[in-house]
mmCIF file with all atom_site columns, C-alpha atoms in Angstrom:
data_model
loop_
_atom_site.group_PDB
_atom_site.id
_atom_site.type_symbol
_atom_site.label_atom_id
_atom_site.label_alt_id
_atom_site.label_comp_id
_atom_site.label_asym_id
_atom_site.label_entity_id
_atom_site.label_seq_id
_atom_site.pdbx_PDB_ins_code
_atom_site.Cartn_x
_atom_site.Cartn_y
_atom_site.Cartn_z
_atom_site.occupancy
_atom_site.B_iso_or_equiv
_atom_site.pdbx_formal_charge
_atom_site.auth_seq_id
_atom_site.auth_comp_id
_atom_site.auth_asym_id
_atom_site.auth_atom_id
_atom_site.pdbx_PDB_model_num
ATOM 1   C CA . UNK A 1 1   ? 0.051   -0.074  0.118   1.00 79.00 ? 1   UNK A CA 1
ATOM 2   C CA . UNK A 1 2   ? 0.865   3.277   -0.406  1.00 86.00 ? 2   UNK A CA 1
ATOM 3   C CA . UNK A 1 3   ? 0.697   6.659   2.446   1.00 91.00 ? 3   UNK A CA 1
ATOM 4   C CA . UNK A 1 4   ? -0.221  9.742   0.239   1.00 93.00 ? 4   UNK A CA 1
ATOM 5   C CA . UNK A 1 5   ? -0.127  13.205  2.335   1.00 94.00 ? 5   UNK A CA 1
ATOM 6   C CA . UNK A 1 6   ? -1.238  17.004  0.881   1.00 96.00 ? 6   UNK A CA 1
ATOM 7   C CA . UNK A 1 7   ? 0.911   20.469  1.919   1.00 97.00 ? 7   UNK A CA 1
ATOM 8   C CA . UNK A 1 8   ? -1.185  23.000  3.193   1.00 97.00 ? 8   UNK A CA 1
ATOM 9   C CA . UNK A 1 9   ? -4.580  20.653  3.884   1.00 94.00 ? 9   UNK A CA 1
ATOM 10  C CA . UNK A 1 10  ? -6.038  23.872  3.289   1.00 96.00 ? 10  UNK A CA 1
ATOM 11  C CA . UNK A 1 11  ? -5.939  27.643  2.571   1.00 97.00 ? 11  UNK A CA 1
ATOM 12  C CA . UNK A 1 12  ? -8.438  31.035  2.145   1.00 97.00 ? 12  UNK A CA 1
ATOM 13  C CA . UNK A 1 13  ? -6.581  33.154  -0.958  1.00 97.00 ? 13  UNK A CA 1
ATOM 14  C CA . UNK A 1 14  ? -7.632  36.229  -2.492  1.00 97.00 ? 14  UNK A CA 1
ATOM 15  C CA . UNK A 1 15  ? -8.851  36.230  -6.622  1.00 97.00 ? 15  UNK A CA 1
ATOM 16  C CA . UNK A 1 16  ? -6.140  36.297  -8.732  1.00 97.00 ? 16  UNK A CA 1
ATOM 17  C CA . UNK A 1 17  ? -3.498  34.138  -7.156  1.00 97.00 ? 17  UNK A CA 1
ATOM 18  C CA . UNK A 1 18  ? -1.970  31.147  -7.266  1.00 98.00 ? 18  UNK A CA 1
ATOM 19  C CA . UNK A 1 19  ? -1.735  28.699  -4.804  1.00 98.00 ? 19  UNK A CA 1
ATOM 20  C CA . UNK A 1 20  ? 0.917   25.422  -4.981  1.00 98.00 ? 20  UNK A CA 1
ATOM 21  C CA . UNK A 1 21  ? -0.020  21.938  -3.382  1.00 98.00 ? 21  UNK A CA 1
ATOM 22  C CA . UNK A 1 22  ? 2.289   18.618  -3.317  1.00 98.00 ? 22  UNK A CA 1
ATOM 23  C CA . UNK A 1 23  ? 1.287   15.412  -2.899  1.00 97.00 ? 23  UNK A CA 1
ATOM 24  C CA . UNK A 1 24  ? 3.830   13.205  -1.379  1.00 97.00 ? 24  UNK A CA 1
ATOM 25  C CA . UNK A 1 25  ? 3.683   9.303   -1.350  1.00 96.00 ? 25  UNK A CA 1
ATOM 26  C CA . UNK A 1 26  ? 5.412   7.192   0.327   1.00 95.00 ? 26  UNK A CA 1
ATOM 27  C CA . UNK A 1 27  ? 6.261   5.114   -2.515  1.00 93.00 ? 27  UNK A CA 1
ATOM 28  C CA . UNK A 1 28  ? 6.926   4.304   -5.837  1.00 93.00 ? 28  UNK A CA 1
ATOM 29  C CA . UNK A 1 29  ? 4.162   4.866   -7.488  1.00 91.00 ? 29  UNK A CA 1
ATOM 30  C CA . UNK A 1 30  ? 4.292   4.677   -12.071 1.00 89.00 ? 30  UNK A CA 1
ATOM 31  C CA . UNK A 1 31  ? 1.133   6.618   -12.259 1.00 88.00 ? 31  UNK A CA 1
ATOM 32  C CA . UNK A 1 32  ? -0.570  10.304  -9.939  1.00 93.00 ? 32  UNK A CA 1
ATOM 33  C CA . UNK A 1 33  ? -3.556  11.469  -10.854 1.00 94.00 ? 33  UNK A CA 1
ATOM 34  C CA . UNK A 1 34  ? -4.824  15.004  -9.657  1.00 97.00 ? 34  UNK A CA 1
ATOM 35  C CA . UNK A 1 35  ? -8.766  15.395  -9.384  1.00 96.00 ? 35  UNK A CA 1
ATOM 36  C CA . UNK A 1 36  ? -10.814 17.977  -7.907  1.00 96.00 ? 36  UNK A CA 1
ATOM 37  C CA . UNK A 1 37  ? -14.403 17.962  -6.058  1.00 92.00 ? 37  UNK A CA 1
ATOM 38  C CA . UNK A 1 38  ? -16.682 20.612  -6.196  1.00 90.00 ? 38  UNK A CA 1
ATOM 39  C CA . UNK A 1 39  ? -18.599 21.427  -3.286  1.00 83.00 ? 39  UNK A CA 1
ATOM 40  C CA . UNK A 1 40  ? -21.425 18.925  -3.650  1.00 78.00 ? 40  UNK A CA 1
ATOM 41  C CA . UNK A 1 41  ? -19.930 16.407  -6.580  1.00 82.00 ? 41  UNK A CA 1
ATOM 42  C CA . UNK A 1 42  ? -17.869 13.945  -7.530  1.00 85.00 ? 42  UNK A CA 1
ATOM 43  C CA . UNK A 1 43  ? -14.461 13.344  -8.383  1.00 91.00 ? 43  UNK A CA 1
ATOM 44  C CA . UNK A 1 44  ? -13.528 15.124  -11.513 1.00 93.00 ? 44  UNK A CA 1
ATOM 45  C CA . UNK A 1 45  ? -10.347 14.191  -13.496 1.00 93.00 ? 45  UNK A CA 1
ATOM 46  C CA . UNK A 1 46  ? -7.685  17.321  -13.506 1.00 96.00 ? 46  UNK A CA 1
ATOM 47  C CA . UNK A 1 47  ? -5.116  15.821  -15.193 1.00 96.00 ? 47  UNK A CA 1
ATOM 48  C CA . UNK A 1 48  ? -2.557  12.504  -15.383 1.00 93.00 ? 48  UNK A CA 1
ATOM 49  C CA . UNK A 1 49  ? 0.913   14.051  -13.533 1.00 94.00 ? 49  UNK A CA 1
ATOM 50  C CA . UNK A 1 50  ? 3.624   11.626  -15.895 1.00 90.00 ? 50  UNK A CA 1
ATOM 51  C CA . UNK A 1 51  ? 7.207   11.177  -14.879 1.00 90.00 ? 51  UNK A CA 1
ATOM 52  C CA . UNK A 1 52  ? 9.262   13.152  -15.929 1.00 86.00 ? 52  UNK A CA 1
ATOM 53  C CA . UNK A 1 53  ? 6.270   14.763  -18.903 1.00 87.00 ? 53  UNK A CA 1
ATOM 54  C CA . UNK A 1 54  ? 3.777   17.456  -19.409 1.00 91.00 ? 54  UNK A CA 1
ATOM 55  C CA . UNK A 1 55  ? 1.221   16.360  -16.885 1.00 94.00 ? 55  UNK A CA 1
ATOM 56  C CA . UNK A 1 56  ? -1.689  15.077  -19.660 1.00 94.00 ? 56  UNK A CA 1
ATOM 57  C CA . UNK A 1 57  ? -5.049  16.993  -19.077 1.00 96.00 ? 57  UNK A CA 1
ATOM 58  C CA . UNK A 1 58  ? -8.422  16.087  -19.273 1.00 94.00 ? 58  UNK A CA 1
ATOM 59  C CA . UNK A 1 59  ? -11.230 18.026  -21.621 1.00 93.00 ? 59  UNK A CA 1
ATOM 60  C CA . UNK A 1 60  ? -12.528 21.227  -19.828 1.00 95.00 ? 60  UNK A CA 1
ATOM 61  C CA . UNK A 1 61  ? -8.733  21.461  -17.358 1.00 97.00 ? 61  UNK A CA 1
ATOM 62  C CA . UNK A 1 62  ? -5.862  23.268  -18.990 1.00 96.00 ? 62  UNK A CA 1
ATOM 63  C CA . UNK A 1 63  ? -2.535  23.722  -18.573 1.00 97.00 ? 63  UNK A CA 1
ATOM 64  C CA . UNK A 1 64  ? -1.770  27.847  -18.153 1.00 97.00 ? 64  UNK A CA 1
ATOM 65  C CA . UNK A 1 65  ? -3.938  27.107  -15.205 1.00 97.00 ? 65  UNK A CA 1
ATOM 66  C CA . UNK A 1 66  ? -3.865  23.806  -13.548 1.00 98.00 ? 66  UNK A CA 1
ATOM 67  C CA . UNK A 1 67  ? 0.577   23.927  -14.240 1.00 97.00 ? 67  UNK A CA 1
ATOM 68  C CA . UNK A 1 68  ? 1.557   20.186  -13.356 1.00 97.00 ? 68  UNK A CA 1
ATOM 69  C CA . UNK A 1 69  ? 4.442   19.356  -11.594 1.00 96.00 ? 69  UNK A CA 1
ATOM 70  C CA . UNK A 1 70  ? 6.096   15.614  -11.928 1.00 96.00 ? 70  UNK A CA 1
ATOM 71  C CA . UNK A 1 71  ? 9.942   15.274  -10.898 1.00 94.00 ? 71  UNK A CA 1
ATOM 72  C CA . UNK A 1 72  ? 10.256  11.974  -9.738  1.00 94.00 ? 72  UNK A CA 1
ATOM 73  C CA . UNK A 1 73  ? 8.506   8.811   -9.120  1.00 94.00 ? 73  UNK A CA 1
ATOM 74  C CA . UNK A 1 74  ? 7.101   9.789   -5.042  1.00 95.00 ? 74  UNK A CA 1
ATOM 75  C CA . UNK A 1 75  ? 6.564   14.135  -5.157  1.00 96.00 ? 75  UNK A CA 1
ATOM 76  C CA . UNK A 1 76  ? 3.474   15.849  -7.670  1.00 97.00 ? 76  UNK A CA 1
ATOM 77  C CA . UNK A 1 77  ? 1.979   19.902  -7.823  1.00 97.00 ? 77  UNK A CA 1
ATOM 78  C CA . UNK A 1 78  ? -0.120  20.517  -8.358  1.00 98.00 ? 78  UNK A CA 1
ATOM 79  C CA . UNK A 1 79  ? -0.735  24.827  -9.055  1.00 98.00 ? 79  UNK A CA 1
ATOM 80  C CA . UNK A 1 80  ? -4.007  26.779  -9.065  1.00 98.00 ? 80  UNK A CA 1
ATOM 81  C CA . UNK A 1 81  ? -3.464  29.804  -10.656 1.00 98.00 ? 81  UNK A CA 1
ATOM 82  C CA . UNK A 1 82  ? -5.052  33.227  -11.480 1.00 97.00 ? 82  UNK A CA 1
ATOM 83  C CA . UNK A 1 83  ? -7.711  31.789  -8.807  1.00 97.00 ? 83  UNK A CA 1
ATOM 84  C CA . UNK A 1 84  ? -11.674 32.886  -9.165  1.00 97.00 ? 84  UNK A CA 1
ATOM 85  C CA . UNK A 1 85  ? -14.562 31.496  -6.547  1.00 96.00 ? 85  UNK A CA 1
ATOM 86  C CA . UNK A 1 86  ? -14.788 29.212  -8.925  1.00 95.00 ? 86  UNK A CA 1
ATOM 87  C CA . UNK A 1 87  ? -11.823 27.335  -8.409  1.00 96.00 ? 87  UNK A CA 1
ATOM 88  C CA . UNK A 1 88  ? -12.866 26.423  -4.722  1.00 96.00 ? 88  UNK A CA 1
ATOM 89  C CA . UNK A 1 89  ? -12.638 22.675  -4.239  1.00 96.00 ? 89  UNK A CA 1
ATOM 90  C CA . UNK A 1 90  ? -10.617 20.108  -3.081  1.00 94.00 ? 90  UNK A CA 1
ATOM 91  C CA . UNK A 1 91  ? -8.020  19.060  -4.964  1.00 97.00 ? 91  UNK A CA 1
ATOM 92  C CA . UNK A 1 92  ? -7.233  15.933  -4.307  1.00 95.00 ? 92  UNK A CA 1
ATOM 93  C CA . UNK A 1 93  ? -4.138  13.438  -5.658  1.00 96.00 ? 93  UNK A CA 1
ATOM 94  C CA . UNK A 1 94  ? -3.952  9.656   -6.134  1.00 93.00 ? 94  UNK A CA 1
ATOM 95  C CA . UNK A 1 95  ? -1.334  7.365   -6.662  1.00 92.00 ? 95  UNK A CA 1
ATOM 96  C CA . UNK A 1 96  ? -0.572  3.542   -7.964  1.00 87.00 ? 96  UNK A CA 1
ATOM 97  C CA . UNK A 1 97  ? 0.823   1.091   -9.965  1.00 84.00 ? 97  UNK A CA 1
ATOM 98  C CA . UNK A 1 98  ? -0.864  1.189   -12.692 1.00 75.00 ? 98  UNK A CA 1
ATOM 99  C CA . UNK A 1 99  ? -3.493  -1.114  -14.548 1.00 72.00 ? 99  UNK A CA 1
ATOM 100 C CA . UNK A 1 100 ? -5.953  -0.997  -12.014 1.00 72.00 ? 100 UNK A CA 1
ATOM 101 C CA . UNK A 1 101 ? -4.162  -2.118  -8.541  1.00 73.00 ? 101 UNK A CA 1
ATOM 102 C CA . UNK A 1 102 ? -5.563  0.378   -5.770  1.00 78.00 ? 102 UNK A CA 1
ATOM 103 C CA . UNK A 1 103 ? -5.691  3.536   -6.714  1.00 85.00 ? 103 UNK A CA 1
ATOM 104 C CA . UNK A 1 104 ? -4.359  5.436   -3.065  1.00 90.00 ? 104 UNK A CA 1
ATOM 105 C CA . UNK A 1 105 ? -5.947  8.952   -2.616  1.00 91.00 ? 105 UNK A CA 1
ATOM 106 C CA . UNK A 1 106 ? -4.308  11.601  -0.821  1.00 93.00 ? 106 UNK A CA 1
ATOM 107 C CA . UNK A 1 107 ? -6.622  13.654  2.612   1.00 91.00 ? 107 UNK A CA 1
ATOM 108 C CA . UNK A 1 108 ? -6.583  16.920  -0.024  1.00 93.00 ? 108 UNK A CA 1
ATOM 109 C CA . UNK A 1 109 ? -6.532  20.351  -0.031  1.00 96.00 ? 109 UNK A CA 1
ATOM 110 C CA . UNK A 1 110 ? -9.590  22.441  0.145   1.00 95.00 ? 110 UNK A CA 1
ATOM 111 C CA . UNK A 1 111 ? -9.290  25.923  -1.603  1.00 97.00 ? 111 UNK A CA 1
ATOM 112 C CA . UNK A 1 112 ? -11.598 28.329  -0.592  1.00 97.00 ? 112 UNK A CA 1
ATOM 113 C CA . UNK A 1 113 ? -11.392 31.800  -2.487  1.00 97.00 ? 113 UNK A CA 1
ATOM 114 C CA . UNK A 1 114 ? -12.637 34.643  -1.526  1.00 96.00 ? 114 UNK A CA 1
ATOM 115 C CA . UNK B 2 1   ? -19.550 7.859   -23.263 1.00 73.00 ? 1   UNK B CA 1
ATOM 116 C CA . UNK B 2 2   ? -18.700 6.216   -19.836 1.00 80.00 ? 2   UNK B CA 1
ATOM 117 C CA . UNK B 2 3   ? -20.609 7.354   -16.988 1.00 88.00 ? 3   UNK B CA 1
ATOM 118 C CA . UNK B 2 4   ? -21.937 6.799   -13.901 1.00 93.00 ? 4   UNK B CA 1
ATOM 119 C CA . UNK B 2 5   ? -24.780 7.445   -12.118 1.00 94.00 ? 5   UNK B CA 1
ATOM 120 C CA . UNK B 2 6   ? -25.383 6.280   -7.970  1.00 96.00 ? 6   UNK B CA 1
ATOM 121 C CA . UNK B 2 7   ? -28.865 7.662   -7.936  1.00 95.00 ? 7   UNK B CA 1
ATOM 122 C CA . UNK B 2 8   ? -30.103 8.293   -4.730  1.00 95.00 ? 8   UNK B CA 1
ATOM 123 C CA . UNK B 2 9   ? -27.884 11.132  -3.097  1.00 94.00 ? 9   UNK B CA 1
ATOM 124 C CA . UNK B 2 10  ? -28.620 10.845  0.275   1.00 95.00 ? 10  UNK B CA 1
ATOM 125 C CA . UNK B 2 11  ? -29.319 7.812   2.404   1.00 97.00 ? 11  UNK B CA 1
ATOM 126 C CA . UNK B 2 12  ? -30.806 7.362   5.885   1.00 97.00 ? 12  UNK B CA 1
ATOM 127 C CA . UNK B 2 13  ? -30.591 4.457   7.751   1.00 97.00 ? 13  UNK B CA 1
ATOM 128 C CA . UNK B 2 14  ? -31.048 3.069   11.792  1.00 97.00 ? 14  UNK B CA 1
ATOM 129 C CA . UNK B 2 15  ? -27.477 1.549   13.575  1.00 97.00 ? 15  UNK B CA 1
ATOM 130 C CA . UNK B 2 16  ? -28.931 -1.806  12.879  1.00 97.00 ? 16  UNK B CA 1
ATOM 131 C CA . UNK B 2 17  ? -30.600 -2.028  9.518   1.00 97.00 ? 17  UNK B CA 1
ATOM 132 C CA . UNK B 2 18  ? -29.061 -2.918  6.908   1.00 97.00 ? 18  UNK B CA 1
ATOM 133 C CA . UNK B 2 19  ? -27.758 -0.839  3.351   1.00 97.00 ? 19  UNK B CA 1
ATOM 134 C CA . UNK B 2 20  ? -28.014 -0.882  0.136   1.00 97.00 ? 20  UNK B CA 1
ATOM 135 C CA . UNK B 2 21  ? -26.136 2.055   -2.151  1.00 98.00 ? 21  UNK B CA 1
ATOM 136 C CA . UNK B 2 22  ? -26.830 1.410   -5.808  1.00 98.00 ? 22  UNK B CA 1
ATOM 137 C CA . UNK B 2 23  ? -24.533 2.210   -8.363  1.00 97.00 ? 23  UNK B CA 1
ATOM 138 C CA . UNK B 2 24  ? -25.751 1.942   -13.054 1.00 96.00 ? 24  UNK B CA 1
ATOM 139 C CA . UNK B 2 25  ? -22.363 2.013   -14.874 1.00 93.00 ? 25  UNK B CA 1
ATOM 140 C CA . UNK B 2 26  ? -21.813 2.859   -18.584 1.00 89.00 ? 26  UNK B CA 1
ATOM 141 C CA . UNK B 2 27  ? -19.647 1.182   -20.114 1.00 80.00 ? 27  UNK B CA 1
ATOM 142 C CA . UNK B 2 28  ? -18.906 -0.968  -23.277 1.00 72.00 ? 28  UNK B CA 1
ATOM 143 C CA . UNK B 2 29  ? -16.931 -3.462  -22.794 1.00 75.00 ? 29  UNK B CA 1
ATOM 144 C CA . UNK B 2 30  ? -16.194 -5.674  -19.105 1.00 72.00 ? 30  UNK B CA 1
ATOM 145 C CA . UNK B 2 31  ? -15.667 -2.488  -16.986 1.00 83.00 ? 31  UNK B CA 1
ATOM 146 C CA . UNK B 2 32  ? -13.681 -2.459  -13.628 1.00 89.00 ? 32  UNK B CA 1
ATOM 147 C CA . UNK B 2 33  ? -14.781 -1.025  -10.723 1.00 92.00 ? 33  UNK B CA 1
ATOM 148 C CA . UNK B 2 34  ? -15.111 0.362   -7.128  1.00 94.00 ? 34  UNK B CA 1
ATOM 149 C CA . UNK B 2 35  ? -16.354 1.560   -4.542  1.00 96.00 ? 35  UNK B CA 1
ATOM 150 C CA . UNK B 2 36  ? -14.315 3.920   -1.893  1.00 95.00 ? 36  UNK B CA 1
ATOM 151 C CA . UNK B 2 37  ? -15.763 5.676   0.998   1.00 96.00 ? 37  UNK B CA 1
ATOM 152 C CA . UNK B 2 38  ? -14.736 9.203   1.959   1.00 92.00 ? 38  UNK B CA 1
ATOM 153 C CA . UNK B 2 39  ? -15.333 10.316  6.426   1.00 88.00 ? 39  UNK B CA 1
ATOM 154 C CA . UNK B 2 40  ? -15.032 13.656  6.385   1.00 80.00 ? 40  UNK B CA 1
ATOM 155 C CA . UNK B 2 41  ? -11.982 15.135  6.993   1.00 73.00 ? 41  UNK B CA 1
ATOM 156 C CA . UNK B 2 42  ? -10.226 11.795  4.968   1.00 78.00 ? 42  UNK B CA 1
ATOM 157 C CA . UNK B 2 43  ? -8.808  11.311  1.795   1.00 81.00 ? 43  UNK B CA 1
ATOM 158 C CA . UNK B 2 44  ? -10.841 7.603   -0.373  1.00 89.00 ? 44  UNK B CA 1
ATOM 159 C CA . UNK B 2 45  ? -10.865 4.189   0.815   1.00 91.00 ? 45  UNK B CA 1
ATOM 160 C CA . UNK B 2 46  ? -10.987 1.716   -1.404  1.00 92.00 ? 46  UNK B CA 1
ATOM 161 C CA . UNK B 2 47  ? -13.859 -0.964  -0.264  1.00 95.00 ? 47  UNK B CA 1
ATOM 162 C CA . UNK B 2 48  ? -13.877 -3.531  -2.538  1.00 95.00 ? 48  UNK B CA 1
ATOM 163 C CA . UNK B 2 49  ? -13.848 -3.498  -6.154  1.00 93.00 ? 49  UNK B CA 1
ATOM 164 C CA . UNK B 2 50  ? -14.257 -6.881  -8.868  1.00 92.00 ? 50  UNK B CA 1
ATOM 165 C CA . UNK B 2 51  ? -12.272 -6.814  -12.355 1.00 86.00 ? 51  UNK B CA 1
ATOM 166 C CA . UNK B 2 52  ? -13.743 -10.734 -13.647 1.00 84.00 ? 52  UNK B CA 1
ATOM 167 C CA . UNK B 2 53  ? -14.570 -13.575 -11.982 1.00 86.00 ? 53  UNK B CA 1
ATOM 168 C CA . UNK B 2 54  ? -17.148 -14.861 -8.581  1.00 88.00 ? 54  UNK B CA 1
ATOM 169 C CA . UNK B 2 55  ? -19.847 -11.381 -9.668  1.00 91.00 ? 55  UNK B CA 1
ATOM 170 C CA . UNK B 2 56  ? -19.737 -11.159 -5.823  1.00 96.00 ? 56  UNK B CA 1
ATOM 171 C CA . UNK B 2 57  ? -17.592 -10.006 -4.180  1.00 95.00 ? 57  UNK B CA 1
ATOM 172 C CA . UNK B 2 58  ? -16.265 -9.245  -0.131  1.00 96.00 ? 58  UNK B CA 1
ATOM 173 C CA . UNK B 2 59  ? -15.265 -6.396  1.077   1.00 96.00 ? 59  UNK B CA 1
ATOM 174 C CA . UNK B 2 60  ? -13.467 -4.299  3.632   1.00 95.00 ? 60  UNK B CA 1
ATOM 175 C CA . UNK B 2 61  ? -15.649 -3.489  7.384   1.00 94.00 ? 61  UNK B CA 1
ATOM 176 C CA . UNK B 2 62  ? -17.920 -6.431  5.926   1.00 96.00 ? 62  UNK B CA 1
ATOM 177 C CA . UNK B 2 63  ? -18.974 -4.849  2.859   1.00 97.00 ? 63  UNK B CA 1
ATOM 178 C CA . UNK B 2 64  ? -19.987 -6.683  -0.270  1.00 97.00 ? 64  UNK B CA 1
ATOM 179 C CA . UNK B 2 65  ? -20.952 -5.648  -3.811  1.00 98.00 ? 65  UNK B CA 1
ATOM 180 C CA . UNK B 2 66  ? -22.521 -7.504  -6.320  1.00 96.00 ? 66  UNK B CA 1
ATOM 181 C CA . UNK B 2 67  ? -21.606 -7.147  -9.914  1.00 94.00 ? 67  UNK B CA 1
ATOM 182 C CA . UNK B 2 68  ? -24.909 -7.476  -12.054 1.00 94.00 ? 68  UNK B CA 1
ATOM 183 C CA . UNK B 2 69  ? -23.968 -7.487  -16.478 1.00 91.00 ? 69  UNK B CA 1
ATOM 184 C CA . UNK B 2 70  ? -27.280 -8.287  -17.262 1.00 91.00 ? 70  UNK B CA 1
ATOM 185 C CA . UNK B 2 71  ? -28.380 -4.471  -15.019 1.00 93.00 ? 71  UNK B CA 1
ATOM 186 C CA . UNK B 2 72  ? -24.841 -3.312  -15.422 1.00 93.00 ? 72  UNK B CA 1
ATOM 187 C CA . UNK B 2 73  ? -24.670 -2.271  -11.340 1.00 95.00 ? 73  UNK B CA 1
ATOM 188 C CA . UNK B 2 74  ? -22.623 -2.709  -8.978  1.00 97.00 ? 74  UNK B CA 1
ATOM 189 C CA . UNK B 2 75  ? -24.843 -2.525  -5.778  1.00 98.00 ? 75  UNK B CA 1
ATOM 190 C CA . UNK B 2 76  ? -22.780 -1.829  -1.972  1.00 98.00 ? 76  UNK B CA 1
ATOM 191 C CA . UNK B 2 77  ? -24.461 -4.002  0.909   1.00 98.00 ? 77  UNK B CA 1
ATOM 192 C CA . UNK B 2 78  ? -24.487 -4.090  4.567   1.00 98.00 ? 78  UNK B CA 1
ATOM 193 C CA . UNK B 2 79  ? -26.528 -6.139  5.901   1.00 97.00 ? 79  UNK B CA 1
ATOM 194 C CA . UNK B 2 80  ? -25.289 -4.047  9.298   1.00 97.00 ? 80  UNK B CA 1
ATOM 195 C CA . UNK B 2 81  ? -24.890 -0.415  9.556   1.00 97.00 ? 81  UNK B CA 1
ATOM 196 C CA . UNK B 2 82  ? -22.324 0.333   12.849  1.00 96.00 ? 82  UNK B CA 1
ATOM 197 C CA . UNK B 2 83  ? -23.252 4.231   13.589  1.00 95.00 ? 83  UNK B CA 1
ATOM 198 C CA . UNK B 2 84  ? -19.249 4.972   12.225  1.00 94.00 ? 84  UNK B CA 1
ATOM 199 C CA . UNK B 2 85  ? -20.065 3.239   9.144   1.00 96.00 ? 85  UNK B CA 1
ATOM 200 C CA . UNK B 2 86  ? -21.872 7.299   8.244   1.00 96.00 ? 86  UNK B CA 1
ATOM 201 C CA . UNK B 2 87  ? -19.958 8.920   5.696   1.00 96.00 ? 87  UNK B CA 1
ATOM 202 C CA . UNK B 2 88  ? -19.739 9.476   1.638   1.00 94.00 ? 88  UNK B CA 1
ATOM 203 C CA . UNK B 2 89  ? -19.706 6.482   -1.036  1.00 97.00 ? 89  UNK B CA 1
ATOM 204 C CA . UNK B 2 90  ? -18.581 6.991   -4.588  1.00 96.00 ? 90  UNK B CA 1
ATOM 205 C CA . UNK B 2 91  ? -18.502 4.449   -6.895  1.00 96.00 ? 91  UNK B CA 1
ATOM 206 C CA . UNK B 2 92  ? -16.469 4.626   -9.263  1.00 94.00 ? 92  UNK B CA 1
ATOM 207 C CA . UNK B 2 93  ? -15.508 2.726   -12.815 1.00 91.00 ? 93  UNK B CA 1
ATOM 208 C CA . UNK B 2 94  ? -11.843 1.979   -14.052 1.00 86.00 ? 94  UNK B CA 1
ATOM 209 C CA . UNK B 2 95  ? -11.400 3.721   -18.097 1.00 74.00 ? 95  UNK B CA 1
ATOM 210 C CA . UNK B 2 96  ? -9.156  1.023   -20.023 1.00 68.00 ? 96  UNK B CA 1
ATOM 211 C CA . UNK B 2 97  ? -6.291  1.421   -21.185 1.00 69.00 ? 97  UNK B CA 1
ATOM 212 C CA . UNK B 2 98  ? -5.903  4.866   -19.474 1.00 71.00 ? 98  UNK B CA 1
ATOM 213 C CA . UNK B 2 99  ? -5.729  3.770   -15.740 1.00 75.00 ? 99  UNK B CA 1
ATOM 214 C CA . UNK B 2 100 ? -8.458  7.187   -15.101 1.00 82.00 ? 100 UNK B CA 1
ATOM 215 C CA . UNK B 2 101 ? -11.071 6.493   -12.914 1.00 87.00 ? 101 UNK B CA 1
ATOM 216 C CA . UNK B 2 102 ? -15.197 7.622   -14.018 1.00 89.00 ? 102 UNK B CA 1
ATOM 217 C CA . UNK B 2 103 ? -16.695 8.742   -10.036 1.00 92.00 ? 103 UNK B CA 1
ATOM 218 C CA . UNK B 2 104 ? -20.406 8.382   -9.675  1.00 94.00 ? 104 UNK B CA 1
ATOM 219 C CA . UNK B 2 105 ? -21.695 11.662  -8.148  1.00 92.00 ? 105 UNK B CA 1
ATOM 220 C CA . UNK B 2 106 ? -22.170 9.294   -4.411  1.00 94.00 ? 106 UNK B CA 1
ATOM 221 C CA . UNK B 2 107 ? -24.769 9.037   -2.096  1.00 96.00 ? 107 UNK B CA 1
ATOM 222 C CA . UNK B 2 108 ? -23.718 10.854  1.343   1.00 95.00 ? 108 UNK B CA 1
ATOM 223 C CA . UNK B 2 109 ? -24.735 7.731   4.605   1.00 97.00 ? 109 UNK B CA 1
ATOM 224 C CA . UNK B 2 110 ? -26.568 9.262   8.120   1.00 97.00 ? 110 UNK B CA 1
ATOM 225 C CA . UNK B 2 111 ? -25.905 5.947   10.316  1.00 97.00 ? 111 UNK B CA 1
ATOM 226 C CA . UNK B 2 112 ? -28.974 7.351   13.280  1.00 96.00 ? 112 UNK B CA 1
ATOM 227 C CA . UNK B 2 113 ? -28.604 5.718   16.414  1.00 89.00 ? 113 UNK B CA 1
#
């Protein structure tokens, strides 16, 4: 199994600023993903974080708004850029070995944009 | 397009009562199916998964789920609910070839003492 931690656990930010969320896994994982969970809604995949290359974004999400880095097999960051109140959500990262082995999820980062 | 539907947004049961949470999926091939639980302030925890084989799957915490291909369903059950089961439950389908999950909208379970 893998244990995933995220920093920060929560933040309140001003409109127009950016926030970088860190995701740390306690073991090497092949796949890492970033999800958004808007209030009262389900998880929506933002992107697949690829080690050493550009992330793969889902429809509706773009790199300029959500730049992602993954420098190694245990760490990734998601930046929410030029934030607006509509970006207020919980952001979760997950990791796993690929195939349909279990994905492990971090506890999430609760973001509020004023 | 692949999709997952959880028809019940909220369910309330009494402690000790049985529970069934519904999940229907739309998928063109044999699906990979999952149930996750999210407790307040916690990350998602895998309860059980179905890839192939026996259509009745046992999971952690006394949960089980049954895959019914003819009904495109993967309902989660527990014979006797405990107060600690109060949480939000998500059904998910794995997208073949991409290893991405598509989540349902979740069912929030409330347990009455």
